Each structure stands twice: as structure tokens, then as C-alpha cells.
CSV table of C-alpha atoms in Angstrom, one decimal:
chain,number,residue,atom,x,y,z
C,1,GLN,CA,24.6,-38.7,-36.6
C,2,VAL,CA,23.6,-40.6,-33.5
C,3,GLN,CA,20.7,-43.0,-33.2
C,4,LEU,CA,19.4,-44.2,-29.8
C,5,VAL,CA,17.3,-47.3,-29.5
C,6,GLU,CA,15.5,-48.1,-26.2
C,7,SER,CA,14.2,-51.4,-25.0
C,8,GLY,CA,12.8,-52.9,-21.9
C,9,GLY,CA,9.5,-51.1,-21.3
C,10,GLY,CA,6.3,-52.9,-20.6
C,11,LEU,CA,3.6,-53.5,-18.0
C,12,VAL,CA,4.4,-54.3,-14.4
C,13,GLN,CA,2.5,-54.4,-11.2
C,14,SER,CA,3.1,-51.8,-8.4
C,15,GLY,CA,6.1,-52.7,-6.4
C,16,GLY,CA,7.7,-54.6,-9.4
C,17,SER,CA,10.9,-53.9,-11.3
C,18,LEU,CA,11.9,-53.2,-14.9
C,19,ARG,CA,15.2,-52.5,-16.6
C,20,LEU,CA,15.5,-50.2,-19.5
C,21,SER,CA,18.3,-50.2,-22.0
C,22,CYS,CA,19.4,-47.7,-24.6
C,23,ALA,CA,22.1,-48.3,-27.2
C,24,ALA,CA,23.7,-45.5,-29.1
C,25,SER,CA,25.0,-46.1,-32.6
C,26,GLY,CA,26.4,-43.9,-35.4
C,27,THR,CA,29.4,-41.7,-35.8
C,28,PHE,CA,30.6,-39.6,-32.9
C,29,PHE,CA,33.7,-38.8,-30.8
C,30,SER,CA,32.2,-39.1,-27.4
C,31,LEU,CA,28.9,-39.3,-25.5
C,32,TYR,CA,29.5,-37.1,-22.4
C,33,VAL,CA,26.1,-37.5,-20.9
C,34,MET,CA,23.5,-40.3,-21.3
C,35,GLY,CA,20.3,-40.4,-19.4
C,36,TRP,CA,16.6,-40.9,-19.2
C,37,TYR,CA,13.6,-38.5,-19.3
C,38,ARG,CA,9.9,-39.4,-19.0
C,39,GLN,CA,6.7,-37.9,-20.1
C,40,ALA,CA,3.3,-38.8,-18.7
C,41,PRO,CA,0.1,-38.0,-20.6
C,42,GLY,CA,-0.8,-34.3,-20.2
C,43,LYS,CA,2.5,-33.5,-18.4
C,44,GLN,CA,5.8,-32.0,-19.4
C,45,ARG,CA,8.9,-34.1,-20.1
C,46,GLU,CA,10.9,-34.4,-16.9
C,47,LEU,CA,14.4,-35.6,-16.0
C,48,VAL,CA,14.7,-39.1,-14.4
C,49,ALA,CA,18.4,-39.7,-14.2
C,50,THR,CA,21.6,-38.9,-16.0
C,51,ILE,CA,25.2,-40.3,-16.0
C,52,THR,CA,28.4,-38.8,-17.4
C,53,SER,CA,31.1,-40.8,-19.1
C,54,GLY,CA,33.0,-40.5,-15.8
C,55,GLY,CA,30.2,-42.1,-13.8
C,56,SER,CA,28.7,-39.0,-12.1
C,57,THR,CA,25.0,-39.4,-11.7
C,58,ASP,CA,22.0,-37.2,-11.1
C,59,TYR,CA,18.5,-38.3,-10.1
C,60,ALA,CA,15.1,-36.7,-9.8
C,61,ASP,CA,14.0,-36.6,-6.2
C,62,SER,CA,11.0,-38.8,-7.0
C,63,VAL,CA,13.1,-41.7,-8.1
C,64,LYS,CA,16.0,-41.5,-5.7
C,65,GLY,CA,16.6,-44.8,-3.8
C,66,ARG,CA,14.4,-46.7,-6.3
C,67,PHE,CA,16.0,-46.2,-9.7
C,68,THR,CA,19.7,-46.8,-10.6
C,69,ILE,CA,21.3,-45.5,-13.8
C,70,SER,CA,24.5,-47.1,-15.2
C,71,ARG,CA,26.3,-47.2,-18.4
C,72,ASP,CA,28.7,-49.4,-20.4
C,73,ASN,CA,31.0,-47.0,-22.2
C,74,ALA,CA,32.5,-49.7,-24.4
C,75,LYS,CA,29.0,-50.6,-25.7
C,76,ASN,CA,27.7,-47.0,-25.7
C,77,THR,CA,24.7,-48.2,-23.7
C,78,VAL,CA,22.9,-46.8,-20.8
C,79,TYR,CA,20.6,-48.7,-18.4
C,80,LEU,CA,17.9,-47.7,-15.9
C,81,GLN,CA,17.1,-50.3,-13.3
C,82,MET,CA,13.7,-49.4,-11.8
C,83,ASN,CA,12.6,-51.0,-8.6
C,84,SER,CA,9.7,-50.5,-6.3
C,85,LEU,CA,7.7,-49.1,-9.2
C,86,LYS,CA,4.6,-47.0,-8.5
C,87,PRO,CA,1.6,-46.2,-10.7
C,88,GLU,CA,2.9,-42.6,-10.9
C,89,ASP,CA,6.0,-43.9,-12.7
C,90,THR,CA,3.8,-44.7,-15.7
C,91,SER,CA,5.2,-42.7,-18.6
C,92,VAL,CA,6.9,-42.9,-21.9
C,93,TYR,CA,10.6,-43.1,-21.1
C,94,TYR,CA,13.0,-41.4,-23.5
C,95,CYS,CA,16.7,-42.0,-23.8
C,96,TYR,CA,18.9,-38.9,-24.2
C,97,THR,CA,22.5,-38.1,-24.9
C,98,GLU,CA,24.9,-35.2,-25.3
C,99,GLY,CA,28.1,-35.7,-27.1
C,100,THR,CA,30.8,-34.4,-29.4
C,101,SER,CA,31.3,-35.2,-33.1
C,102,TRP,CA,34.6,-36.0,-34.7
C,103,MET,CA,34.5,-32.4,-36.0
C,104,GLY,CA,34.3,-31.1,-32.5
C,105,ASN,CA,30.7,-30.1,-32.7
C,106,ALA,CA,28.4,-30.6,-29.7
C,107,PHE,CA,25.1,-32.5,-30.3
C,108,ASP,CA,22.2,-34.0,-28.5
C,109,ALA,CA,19.9,-36.8,-29.4
C,110,TRP,CA,16.7,-38.5,-28.3
C,111,GLY,CA,15.4,-42.0,-28.6
C,112,GLN,CA,11.9,-42.8,-29.8
C,113,GLY,CA,10.6,-43.6,-26.3
C,114,THR,CA,9.5,-46.8,-24.6
C,115,LEU,CA,6.3,-47.1,-22.6
C,116,VAL,CA,6.3,-48.1,-19.0
C,117,THR,CA,3.0,-48.9,-17.4
C,118,VAL,CA,2.7,-49.6,-13.7
C,119,SER,CA,-0.7,-51.1,-12.6
C,120,SER,CA,-2.0,-50.6,-9.0
């Protein structure tokens, strides 16, 4: 069982920055992928960025060059540094992970979400 707890959301002006954090806790063997998705009102949830335990990253085209994902494997924590924020980045941001239990079973898990609001 894995629990993900996000922090760092809030209100920021256009052009500003925020840093999201997500800490995983519980019992697991490994967390292969950690990442962030977002969902704006009336829209589908979409990928923002992911990072593997080896450091390989993937970004949505809309955030490339503005957002940076990183992780601390020792702390089971993933971060999302968001710069040059735009009003269209306003969403609930969800932390996500894929991993393996000690029994060898694959699992995925979602955080509860943190709201990011960018004012124009």
C-alpha cells in the first residue's frame, strides 16, 4: 500500500513560479515511475511530466522549457519546479507513481491533488 501526499500548490501571478512536492510512504519494493498529471475544470486529466528511478524524464509539450521534474530516491519524493506560469496552467495537479510490491506485484497510485491557480 502506497500513499502519496502532495504539497506546494497555491495562487501565483502569471509569470511566477511554484514548486510542488510529493512524498510516497508505505510498503513497497520500488517506485519505477513518479510523475505529475493535471486536470482543469471540464477537461480530461493530462500528463505533465514523469521521471523514472534512473532519471529519465518525459514532459508534455505545453510545459517543456518551463517545468522541471526531479526526484530524491532516498526520500521517495518527486518535485515539480514550475516557472513562467501561465493562466492556462491552472489545474489540480496530481502526483502519480508506478511501482512494485515486495511480492513482485505491480501497482500504481495517485495523490489527492493540489490546486495551482495562476492569475493573469
